[in-house]
């Protein structure tokens, strides 16, 4: 069924819409069924499989100047794209920190594409949807009514926004005009050594420089050492630097550790520093009543960055930042322009538009899939997913402890378990085990380094993961480790 070709046949060339909608509707239903089948039967597929050389090579083509039948393009998607995706929809996916997506979110994405809304600004209901999600988050994190928030791609971007807001809050809006170079003292921020690399990147991208990020040592539980933090701030003041922000992590990428947020809040208040929380996945532990107390102090943050696409299972991408002081948020980004003039009525009505709250002008409707997900399942169901992921992590921890062949490399704080197969050459062996597991398509953990030692890292995020997947992980690691040891002995 051809879509674009109809246009040429008609000779108008003025619209891409089909002339005959019936076959397009039929094809649309087939496409919807195919993707729902994919999700429904995801467990029967390999988690991941390497892209065969012929598929990769055959996929490359010259730019499609002429039309291709929609059915043929969808067939190509089914053959070449769908089977070779990352695999994070699969319950056996435990690598990095990936959410599993959800059916309501898939459907919402389709509706959002149909509306084709631009969420940069103007007066329309999609913006109200985003405002509604901001308001829910404000209530959940117990921020004041003056708070504001905005969707971004992910927490890397949200952390960058957090540091830019902190910078402008300290130096004033003049810093946006004259740049940080106008401030003779070096602006310094603080985070723990376990902080995600995107904090350093945010320092780089904001022109403050990675050298001005002090990476504070951590304690045995991988949490920031508060005495070291205070010492470092004092040293910087003595050296005539200008401390401006401290980043606490709620759920570190390597081990899921949660910094002492109350302690950081106290130091930040005393030192007049902006307190930003990187809660990429961990912040939404606030939705699980049994875990929320561990985030005590997060309500005192000046800004919180987190992702709905991780533990809230919203399809990618759906990053978010919540800012306590909405006017500080606007001060960092709002840039009046004649062509974006606000009116008191009509489509251009409204005071604050999302484009005043971040660097993007044109923005998609990330809020819709988030709104659908939160409404369809309910916030307590998302909290139950979070809680269950952590229970599964404890189940895995126990399995590791039971086996003489395995060792745990870090305490299990939330949903991340770092362990490995014991061996004299454990780094090499465990890296091989992980690559073999990926290629076998059974489970997909990732790796990291804990105290310089390579760890198999299982981050349990997906709502579909259950005990079977944890058992499969443990069995596969042991079986592969045994086989590799036998092979090297022979
Ligand atoms: C603690 C932490 N911060 C930041 C990020 C980056 O988030 P994103 O990938 O959404 O940019 C991650 C990603 O896993 C993370 O775990």
Short mmCIF file of C-alpha atoms and ligand atoms in Angstrom, two decimals:
data_model
loop_
_atom_site.label_atom_id
_atom_site.label_comp_id
_atom_site.label_asym_id
_atom_site.label_seq_id
_atom_site.Cartn_x
_atom_site.Cartn_y
_atom_site.Cartn_z
CA UNK A 1 0.00 0.00 0.00
CA UNK A 2 1.57 3.22 -1.16
CA UNK A 3 1.08 6.48 0.67
CA UNK A 4 3.40 9.04 -0.82
CA UNK A 5 2.86 7.66 -4.32
CA UNK A 6 -0.80 8.64 -4.17
CA UNK A 7 0.36 12.21 -3.96
CA UNK A 8 2.38 11.88 -7.11
CA UNK A 9 -0.37 10.02 -8.90
CA UNK A 10 -2.78 12.84 -8.07
CA UNK A 11 -0.24 15.29 -9.28
CA UNK A 12 -0.99 17.76 -6.49
CA UNK A 13 2.15 17.30 -4.46
CA UNK A 14 0.64 19.33 -1.65
CA UNK A 15 -0.11 16.74 1.02
CA UNK A 16 1.44 13.55 2.33
CA UNK A 17 -1.91 12.24 3.52
CA UNK A 18 -3.26 9.11 1.80
CA UNK A 19 -5.97 9.48 -0.78
CA UNK A 20 -7.57 6.25 0.33
CA UNK A 21 -7.46 5.93 4.12
CA UNK A 22 -8.91 2.41 4.33
CA UNK A 23 -5.74 0.41 3.49
CA UNK A 24 -3.72 2.74 5.72
CA UNK A 25 -6.06 2.02 8.62
CA UNK A 26 -5.74 -1.73 8.01
CA UNK A 27 -1.97 -1.48 7.91
CA UNK A 28 -2.00 0.67 11.06
CA UNK A 29 -3.93 -2.03 12.91
CA UNK A 30 -1.43 -4.66 11.71
CA UNK A 31 1.44 -2.51 12.98
CA UNK A 32 -0.23 -2.04 16.34
CA UNK A 33 -0.89 -5.78 16.61
CA UNK A 34 2.71 -6.59 15.72
CA UNK A 35 4.15 -4.36 18.42
CA UNK A 36 1.65 -5.58 21.01
CA UNK A 37 2.55 -9.18 20.05
CA UNK A 38 6.20 -8.27 20.52
CA UNK A 39 5.59 -7.02 24.04
CA UNK A 40 3.16 -9.79 24.95
CA UNK A 41 5.59 -12.54 23.91
CA UNK A 42 8.83 -10.78 24.82
CA UNK A 43 9.90 -13.53 27.25
CA UNK A 44 10.00 -16.07 24.40
CA UNK A 45 12.62 -14.04 22.52
CA UNK A 46 16.34 -13.77 23.24
CA UNK A 47 17.08 -10.73 25.42
CA UNK A 48 19.51 -9.52 22.78
CA UNK A 49 21.11 -10.99 19.69
CA UNK A 50 24.01 -9.74 17.61
CA UNK A 51 23.05 -8.09 14.33
CA UNK A 52 24.03 -10.56 11.58
CA UNK A 53 26.49 -9.08 9.09
CA UNK A 54 24.10 -9.54 6.19
CA UNK A 55 21.30 -7.73 8.03
CA UNK A 56 23.58 -4.81 8.92
CA UNK A 57 24.97 -4.60 5.39
CA UNK A 58 21.60 -5.14 3.69
CA UNK A 59 20.04 -2.40 5.78
CA UNK A 60 22.31 0.31 4.41
CA UNK A 61 20.83 2.04 1.41
CA UNK A 62 21.04 5.28 -0.46
CA UNK A 63 18.69 8.11 0.57
CA UNK A 64 15.14 7.19 -0.46
CA UNK A 65 14.32 9.81 -3.05
CA UNK A 66 11.19 8.02 -4.26
CA UNK A 67 8.38 6.45 -2.22
CA UNK A 68 8.28 2.96 -0.68
CA UNK A 69 5.14 1.11 0.20
CA UNK A 70 4.25 1.51 3.91
CA UNK A 71 3.73 -2.26 4.19
CA UNK A 72 7.21 -2.87 2.78
CA UNK A 73 8.80 -0.39 5.19
CA UNK A 74 7.02 -2.03 8.09
CA UNK A 75 8.17 -5.46 6.88
CA UNK A 76 11.73 -4.16 6.87
CA UNK A 77 11.21 -2.90 10.44
CA UNK A 78 9.95 -6.34 11.50
CA UNK A 79 12.86 -8.15 9.81
CA UNK A 80 15.79 -5.84 10.41
CA UNK A 81 15.04 -3.56 13.36
CA UNK A 82 12.70 -5.19 15.86
CA UNK A 83 14.70 -8.43 16.42
CA UNK A 84 17.93 -6.51 17.04
CA UNK A 85 16.85 -3.89 19.59
CA UNK A 86 18.63 -3.33 22.93
CA UNK A 87 16.36 -5.79 24.70
CA UNK A 88 15.39 -3.68 27.71
CA UNK A 89 11.74 -4.62 27.21
CA UNK A 90 12.77 -8.19 28.07
CA UNK A 91 12.57 -9.35 31.71
CA UNK A 92 16.11 -10.74 31.48
CA UNK A 93 17.58 -7.31 30.79
CA UNK A 94 19.52 -6.09 33.84
CA UNK A 95 22.26 -3.98 32.28
CA UNK A 96 23.02 -0.32 32.94
CA UNK A 97 19.74 1.27 34.18
CA UNK A 98 17.00 0.71 31.61
CA UNK A 99 13.25 0.77 32.12
CA UNK A 100 11.02 -1.85 30.50
CA UNK A 101 8.39 0.43 28.94
CA UNK A 102 4.67 -0.31 29.21
CA UNK A 103 1.62 -0.81 27.01
CA UNK A 104 -0.22 2.37 28.04
CA UNK A 105 2.95 4.30 27.24
CA UNK A 106 3.18 2.74 23.76
CA UNK A 107 -0.39 3.76 22.97
CA UNK A 108 0.15 7.25 24.39
CA UNK A 109 3.19 7.69 22.13
CA UNK A 110 0.99 6.89 19.16
CA UNK A 111 -1.60 9.46 20.26
CA UNK A 112 1.10 12.04 20.91
CA UNK A 113 2.49 11.51 17.41
CA UNK A 114 -1.00 12.00 16.03
CA UNK A 115 -1.49 15.29 17.84
CA UNK A 116 2.02 16.33 16.82
CA UNK A 117 2.00 18.91 19.60
CA UNK A 118 4.92 21.26 20.09
CA UNK A 119 5.35 21.69 23.85
CA UNK A 120 7.67 24.69 23.63
CA UNK A 121 4.82 26.99 24.53
CA UNK A 122 1.45 28.55 23.65
CA UNK A 123 -1.96 27.88 25.20
CA UNK A 124 -3.12 24.33 24.53
CA UNK A 125 -4.07 21.29 26.56
CA UNK A 126 -0.84 19.29 25.99
CA UNK A 127 0.99 22.00 27.99
CA UNK A 128 -1.59 21.52 30.74
CA UNK A 129 -0.75 17.80 30.74
CA UNK A 130 2.91 18.65 31.35
CA UNK A 131 1.89 21.12 34.08
CA UNK A 132 -0.25 18.41 35.66
CA UNK A 133 2.70 16.00 35.86
CA UNK A 134 4.86 18.81 37.29
CA UNK A 135 2.20 19.40 39.92
CA UNK A 136 2.03 15.70 40.84
CA UNK A 137 5.80 15.61 41.23
CA UNK A 138 5.73 18.79 43.30
CA UNK A 139 3.28 17.13 45.68
CA UNK A 140 5.16 13.82 45.79
CA UNK A 141 8.46 15.49 46.63
CA UNK A 142 6.72 17.95 48.98
CA UNK A 143 8.05 21.03 47.19
CA UNK A 144 6.38 24.44 47.70
CA UNK A 145 3.72 25.79 45.33
CA UNK A 146 6.28 28.12 43.78
CA UNK A 147 8.21 25.14 42.42
CA UNK A 148 8.47 24.41 38.73
CA UNK A 149 9.56 21.54 36.52
CA UNK A 150 10.11 20.53 32.95
CA UNK A 151 10.59 17.40 30.86
CA UNK A 152 13.96 16.89 29.19
CA UNK A 153 15.58 13.95 27.39
CA UNK A 154 17.12 12.33 30.44
CA UNK A 155 18.88 12.88 33.73
CA UNK A 156 22.14 13.84 32.00
CA UNK A 157 20.31 16.86 30.60
CA UNK A 158 18.39 17.47 33.83
CA UNK A 159 21.65 17.56 35.80
CA UNK A 160 23.06 20.08 33.34
CA UNK A 161 19.97 22.25 33.82
CA UNK A 162 20.33 21.92 37.60
CA UNK A 163 23.91 23.21 37.55
CA UNK A 164 23.03 26.05 35.15
CA UNK A 165 20.18 27.15 37.43
CA UNK A 166 22.52 26.95 40.44
CA UNK A 167 25.13 29.06 38.64
CA UNK A 168 22.63 31.76 37.69
CA UNK A 169 21.10 31.72 41.17
CA UNK A 170 24.50 32.54 42.64
CA UNK A 171 25.88 34.98 40.08
CA UNK A 172 22.59 36.58 38.98
CA UNK A 173 21.18 36.77 35.47
CA UNK A 174 24.14 38.90 34.40
CA UNK A 175 26.13 35.66 34.26
CA UNK A 176 24.08 34.69 31.23
CA UNK A 177 25.18 37.82 29.44
CA UNK A 178 28.76 38.20 30.50
CA UNK A 179 29.56 34.52 31.04
CA UNK A 180 31.22 32.90 34.01
CA UNK A 181 34.54 34.42 32.96
CA UNK A 182 33.26 37.74 34.33
CA UNK A 183 33.46 36.22 37.83
CA UNK A 184 37.10 36.37 38.92
CA UNK A 185 36.76 33.43 41.33
CA UNK A 186 36.45 29.86 40.07
CA UNK A 187 33.01 28.37 40.65
CA UNK A 188 33.29 25.00 42.35
CA UNK A 189 30.77 22.17 42.72
CA UNK A 190 30.87 18.99 44.81
CA UNK A 191 29.70 15.42 44.26
CA UNK A 192 30.92 12.06 45.46
CA UNK A 193 33.37 9.86 43.60
CA UNK A 194 30.42 7.56 42.94
CA UNK A 195 28.50 10.31 41.12
CA UNK A 196 27.51 9.64 37.51
CA UNK A 197 29.91 10.93 34.85
CA UNK A 198 27.24 13.26 33.49
CA UNK A 199 27.83 15.60 36.46
CA UNK A 200 31.38 16.21 35.24
CA UNK A 201 30.01 16.57 31.71
CA UNK A 202 27.56 19.17 32.97
CA UNK A 203 30.50 21.12 34.40
CA UNK A 204 32.22 20.80 31.05
CA UNK A 205 29.18 21.79 28.96
CA UNK A 206 28.34 24.73 31.20
CA UNK A 207 31.83 26.15 30.70
CA UNK A 208 32.69 25.75 34.39
CA UNK A 209 35.19 22.99 33.69
CA UNK A 210 35.49 19.46 35.02
CA UNK A 211 38.48 20.50 37.15
CA UNK A 212 36.09 22.59 39.21
CA UNK A 213 34.09 19.52 40.25
CA UNK A 214 35.43 18.14 43.52
CA UNK A 215 34.89 14.40 43.68
CA UNK A 216 34.57 13.66 47.38
CA UNK A 217 35.60 10.24 48.74
CA UNK A 218 32.89 7.81 49.79
CA UNK A 219 32.42 5.64 52.88
CA UNK A 220 32.19 1.81 52.97
CA UNK A 221 28.62 2.06 51.72
CA UNK A 222 29.61 4.16 48.70
CA UNK A 223 27.95 7.28 50.17
CA UNK A 224 29.57 10.67 50.13
CA UNK A 225 31.81 11.32 53.14
CA UNK A 226 30.33 14.43 54.75
CA UNK A 227 33.47 15.31 56.75
CA UNK A 228 35.48 15.27 53.53
CA UNK A 229 32.82 17.39 51.86
CA UNK A 230 33.03 20.02 54.58
CA UNK A 231 36.82 19.95 54.48
CA UNK A 232 36.86 20.40 50.74
CA UNK A 233 34.47 23.37 50.88
CA UNK A 234 36.62 25.01 53.56
CA UNK A 235 39.80 24.45 51.50
CA UNK A 236 38.18 26.00 48.44
CA UNK A 237 37.04 29.06 50.38
CA UNK A 238 40.57 29.49 51.69
CA UNK A 239 41.87 29.25 48.13
CA UNK A 240 39.42 32.01 47.12
CA UNK A 241 37.27 29.73 44.98
CA UNK A 242 33.51 30.18 44.91
CA UNK A 243 31.64 27.04 46.00
CA UNK A 244 28.18 27.14 44.42
CA UNK A 245 26.56 23.69 44.33
CA UNK A 246 26.62 20.28 45.90
CA UNK A 247 25.16 17.26 44.13
CA UNK A 248 23.83 14.40 46.21
CA UNK A 249 23.05 11.12 44.51
CA UNK A 250 19.93 9.11 45.29
CA UNK A 251 20.87 5.77 43.76
CA UNK A 252 24.44 5.77 42.47
CA UNK A 253 24.95 4.21 39.08
CA UNK A 254 27.41 1.56 40.24
CA UNK A 255 25.82 0.29 43.44
CA UNK A 256 22.53 2.14 44.02
CA UNK A 257 23.88 3.86 47.15
CA UNK A 258 21.90 6.80 48.50
CA UNK A 259 23.92 9.69 49.89
CA UNK A 260 22.97 11.11 53.28
CA UNK A 261 20.66 13.71 51.77
CA UNK A 262 19.69 15.22 55.13
CA UNK A 263 23.37 15.69 55.96
CA UNK A 264 24.10 17.27 52.57
CA UNK A 265 21.05 19.55 52.91
CA UNK A 266 22.35 20.77 56.28
CA UNK A 267 25.81 21.54 54.90
CA UNK A 268 24.38 23.17 51.77
CA UNK A 269 22.12 25.41 53.84
CA UNK A 270 24.94 26.49 56.14
CA UNK A 271 27.36 27.08 53.27
CA UNK A 272 24.71 28.71 51.06
CA UNK A 273 25.23 26.17 48.29
CA UNK A 274 22.62 25.01 45.79
CA UNK A 275 21.62 21.45 46.73
CA UNK A 276 20.91 19.38 43.62
CA UNK A 277 19.92 15.71 43.77
CA UNK A 278 20.77 13.33 40.95
CA UNK A 279 17.98 10.83 41.47
CA UNK A 280 18.06 9.37 37.95
CA UNK A 281 16.44 6.14 39.06
CA UNK A 282 16.55 6.32 42.86
CA UNK A 283 14.39 9.42 43.34
CA UNK A 284 11.29 7.47 42.36
CA UNK A 285 11.89 5.09 45.27
CA UNK A 286 9.84 7.80 46.99
CA UNK A 287 6.80 6.04 45.46
CA UNK A 288 7.45 2.87 47.48
CA UNK A 289 6.33 3.36 51.09
CA UNK A 290 8.93 0.88 52.39
CA UNK A 291 11.79 2.71 50.61
CA UNK A 292 10.73 6.36 50.80
CA UNK A 293 12.25 6.90 54.29
CA UNK A 294 15.71 6.19 52.79
CA UNK A 295 15.34 9.34 50.69
CA UNK A 296 14.86 11.55 53.74
CA UNK A 297 16.25 14.99 52.95
CA UNK A 298 15.33 14.94 49.26
CA UNK A 299 12.45 17.28 50.07
CA UNK A 300 15.07 19.89 51.10
CA UNK A 301 16.79 19.86 47.70
CA UNK A 302 16.82 22.96 45.51
CA UNK A 303 16.44 20.76 42.45
CA UNK A 304 15.92 17.07 41.71
CA UNK A 305 16.76 15.36 38.41
CA UNK A 306 15.23 11.99 37.57
CA UNK A 307 13.88 9.84 34.76
CA UNK A 308 10.40 8.50 34.22
CA UNK A 309 11.93 6.16 31.62
CA UNK A 310 13.75 4.16 34.29
CA UNK A 311 11.77 2.92 37.30
CA UNK A 312 8.47 4.51 36.22
CA UNK A 313 8.65 2.36 33.04
CA UNK A 314 7.63 5.21 30.71
CA UNK A 315 8.93 4.55 27.17
CA UNK A 316 12.09 6.47 26.27
CA UNK A 317 12.74 9.29 26.66
CA UNK A 318 11.26 11.05 29.66
CA UNK A 319 13.79 12.86 31.86
CA UNK A 320 12.64 15.49 34.31
CA UNK A 321 13.83 18.26 36.61
CA UNK A 322 11.92 19.67 39.54
CA UNK A 323 13.09 23.03 40.92
CA UNK A 324 12.10 24.42 44.32
CA UNK A 325 12.25 28.08 43.32
CA UNK A 326 10.37 28.53 40.05
CA UNK A 327 11.69 32.06 39.58
CA UNK A 328 15.31 30.86 39.84
CA UNK A 329 14.41 28.25 37.22
CA UNK A 330 12.99 30.88 34.84
CA UNK A 331 15.90 33.26 35.48
CA UNK A 332 18.29 30.65 34.12
CA UNK A 333 16.57 30.15 30.77
CA UNK A 334 13.79 32.61 29.89
CA UNK A 335 14.82 34.66 26.85
CA UNK A 336 12.16 37.09 25.61
CA UNK A 337 11.83 37.40 21.85
CA UNK A 338 9.34 39.34 19.74
CA UNK A 339 8.27 36.21 17.89
CA UNK A 340 7.50 34.47 21.21
CA UNK A 341 5.48 37.34 22.66
CA UNK A 342 2.94 36.34 25.34
CA UNK A 343 -0.60 37.64 24.95
CA UNK A 344 -3.54 37.79 27.31
CA UNK A 345 -5.76 35.79 24.95
CA UNK A 346 -5.57 33.60 21.87
CA UNK A 347 -3.10 30.78 21.21
CA UNK A 348 -0.15 32.91 22.37
CA UNK A 349 -1.68 33.41 25.83
CA UNK A 350 0.01 32.29 29.02
CA UNK A 351 2.81 33.61 31.18
CA UNK A 352 5.41 30.90 31.59
CA UNK A 353 5.99 28.52 28.70
CA UNK A 354 8.19 25.41 28.94
CA UNK A 355 10.71 27.10 26.63
CA UNK A 356 11.36 29.47 29.56
CA UNK A 357 12.50 26.53 31.67
CA UNK A 358 15.18 24.90 29.55
CA UNK A 359 17.23 25.24 26.37
CA UNK A 360 14.65 23.70 24.01
CA UNK A 361 12.11 25.69 22.04
CA UNK A 362 10.50 22.92 19.99
CA UNK A 363 9.72 20.05 22.34
CA UNK A 364 7.77 16.81 22.01
CA UNK A 365 4.91 15.58 24.16
CA UNK A 366 6.88 13.42 26.65
CA UNK A 367 4.33 14.36 29.27
CA UNK A 368 1.51 12.37 27.61
CA UNK A 369 3.11 8.92 27.92
CA UNK A 370 4.05 9.80 31.50
CA UNK A 371 0.54 11.03 32.32
CA UNK A 372 -0.98 7.88 30.77
CA UNK A 373 1.43 5.60 32.62
CA UNK A 374 0.84 7.22 36.01
CA UNK A 375 -2.93 7.34 35.54
CA UNK A 376 -3.47 3.90 33.96
CA UNK A 377 -1.43 1.93 36.50
CA UNK A 378 -1.62 4.33 39.42
CA UNK A 379 1.30 5.65 41.40
CA UNK A 380 1.06 2.90 44.01
CA UNK A 381 1.54 0.23 41.30
CA UNK A 382 4.71 1.99 40.15
CA UNK A 383 5.82 2.10 43.80
CA UNK A 384 5.14 -1.66 44.02
CA UNK A 385 7.36 -2.23 40.93
CA UNK A 386 10.15 -0.26 42.61
CA UNK A 387 9.74 -2.20 45.82
CA UNK A 388 9.69 -5.55 44.00
CA UNK A 389 12.88 -4.69 42.07
CA UNK A 390 14.62 -4.14 45.40
CA UNK A 391 13.22 -7.40 46.82
CA UNK A 392 14.58 -9.19 43.73
CA UNK A 393 17.96 -7.56 44.30
CA UNK A 394 17.95 -8.96 47.85
CA UNK A 395 16.95 -12.37 46.44
CA UNK A 396 19.94 -12.20 44.09
CA UNK A 397 22.18 -11.06 46.94
CA UNK A 398 21.11 -14.14 48.93
CA UNK A 399 21.76 -16.44 45.95
CA UNK A 400 25.25 -14.99 45.58
CA UNK A 401 25.90 -15.48 49.30
CA UNK A 402 24.74 -19.12 49.04
CA UNK A 403 27.23 -20.00 46.31
CA UNK A 404 30.88 -20.64 47.08
CA UNK A 405 31.65 -19.84 43.45
CA UNK A 406 30.33 -16.28 43.62
CA UNK A 407 31.25 -13.22 45.65
CA UNK A 408 29.40 -9.99 46.35
CA UNK A 409 31.45 -6.85 45.59
CA UNK A 410 29.28 -4.10 47.09
CA UNK A 411 26.47 -3.75 49.61
CA UNK A 412 23.00 -3.91 48.06
CA UNK A 413 21.30 -0.60 48.83
CA UNK A 414 18.42 -0.65 46.35
CA UNK A 415 18.09 -2.59 43.10
CA UNK A 416 21.72 -2.96 41.97
CA UNK A 417 23.77 -6.07 42.73
CA UNK A 418 27.50 -6.19 41.96
CA UNK A 419 29.03 -9.66 42.16
CA UNK A 420 31.32 -11.97 40.29
CA UNK A 421 32.50 -15.50 39.70
CA UNK A 422 35.57 -16.23 41.83
CA UNK A 423 38.73 -16.80 39.86
CA UNK A 424 42.38 -15.87 39.95
CA UNK A 425 41.87 -13.93 36.78
CA UNK A 426 38.41 -12.75 37.75
CA UNK A 427 38.39 -9.48 35.75
CA UNK A 428 39.02 -11.20 32.45
CA UNK A 429 36.82 -14.20 33.22
CA UNK A 430 33.81 -12.15 34.34
CA UNK A 431 34.01 -9.82 31.32
CA UNK A 432 33.92 -12.94 29.14
CA UNK A 433 31.00 -14.37 31.10
CA UNK A 434 28.95 -11.19 30.56
CA UNK A 435 29.68 -11.03 26.82
CA UNK A 436 28.81 -14.75 26.53
CA UNK A 437 25.51 -14.23 28.37
CA UNK A 438 24.60 -11.37 26.06
CA UNK A 439 25.33 -13.49 23.01
CA UNK A 440 23.41 -16.45 24.42
CA UNK A 441 20.43 -14.10 24.79
CA UNK A 442 19.46 -15.46 28.22
CA UNK A 443 20.08 -12.48 30.49
CA UNK A 444 21.82 -9.16 29.95
CA UNK A 445 23.65 -7.73 32.97
CA UNK A 446 26.42 -5.16 32.42
CA UNK A 447 29.79 -4.68 34.10
CA UNK A 448 31.41 -2.02 36.21
CA UNK A 449 34.48 -1.62 38.40
CA UNK A 450 34.12 -1.75 42.18
CA UNK A 451 37.32 -0.75 44.00
CA UNK A 452 39.23 -1.50 40.80
CA UNK A 453 37.70 -4.99 40.43
CA UNK A 454 35.47 -5.88 37.52
CA UNK A 455 31.96 -6.70 38.69
CA UNK A 456 28.96 -8.24 37.00
CA UNK A 457 26.33 -5.62 37.66
CA UNK A 458 22.63 -6.48 37.67
CA UNK A 459 20.35 -3.43 37.91
CA UNK A 460 16.82 -4.72 38.33
CA UNK A 461 14.53 -2.08 36.88
CA UNK A 462 12.14 -3.86 34.51
CA UNK A 463 8.63 -4.52 35.88
CA UNK A 464 8.55 -7.85 34.02
CA UNK A 465 11.63 -9.27 35.79
CA UNK A 466 10.88 -11.97 38.37
CA UNK A 467 12.62 -14.74 40.33
CA UNK A 468 12.96 -16.90 37.19
CA UNK A 469 15.22 -14.28 35.63
CA UNK A 470 17.35 -13.99 38.76
CA UNK A 471 17.68 -17.79 38.88
CA UNK A 472 18.59 -17.82 35.18
CA UNK A 473 21.26 -15.16 35.79
CA UNK A 474 22.86 -17.05 38.69
CA UNK A 475 22.76 -20.40 36.88
CA UNK A 476 24.14 -18.95 33.66
CA UNK A 477 26.99 -17.12 35.42
CA UNK A 478 28.00 -20.27 37.30
CA UNK A 479 27.66 -22.52 34.25
CA UNK A 480 29.67 -20.16 32.06
CA UNK A 481 32.29 -19.55 34.78
CA UNK A 482 32.69 -23.33 35.30
CA UNK A 483 33.04 -23.91 31.56
CA UNK A 484 35.63 -21.15 31.14
CA UNK A 485 37.63 -22.39 34.13
CA UNK A 486 37.56 -25.95 32.74
CA UNK A 487 38.69 -24.67 29.36
CA UNK A 488 41.61 -22.68 30.80
CA UNK A 489 42.64 -25.67 33.00
CA UNK A 490 42.70 -27.87 29.89
C1 LIG B 1 22.78 8.11 38.86
C2 LIG B 1 22.60 8.43 37.41
N1 LIG B 1 22.69 9.70 36.98
C3 LIG B 1 22.51 10.04 35.71
C4 LIG B 1 22.24 9.10 34.75
C5 LIG B 1 22.05 9.51 33.33
O1 LIG B 1 20.70 9.41 32.99
P1 LIG B 1 20.23 9.46 31.46
O2 LIG B 1 20.81 8.21 30.85
O3 LIG B 1 18.74 9.43 31.53
O4 LIG B 1 20.77 10.69 30.86
C6 LIG B 1 22.15 7.76 35.12
C7 LIG B 1 21.89 6.72 34.12
O5 LIG B 1 21.81 5.56 34.40
C8 LIG B 1 22.31 7.41 36.49
O6 LIG B 1 22.24 6.13 36.90
#
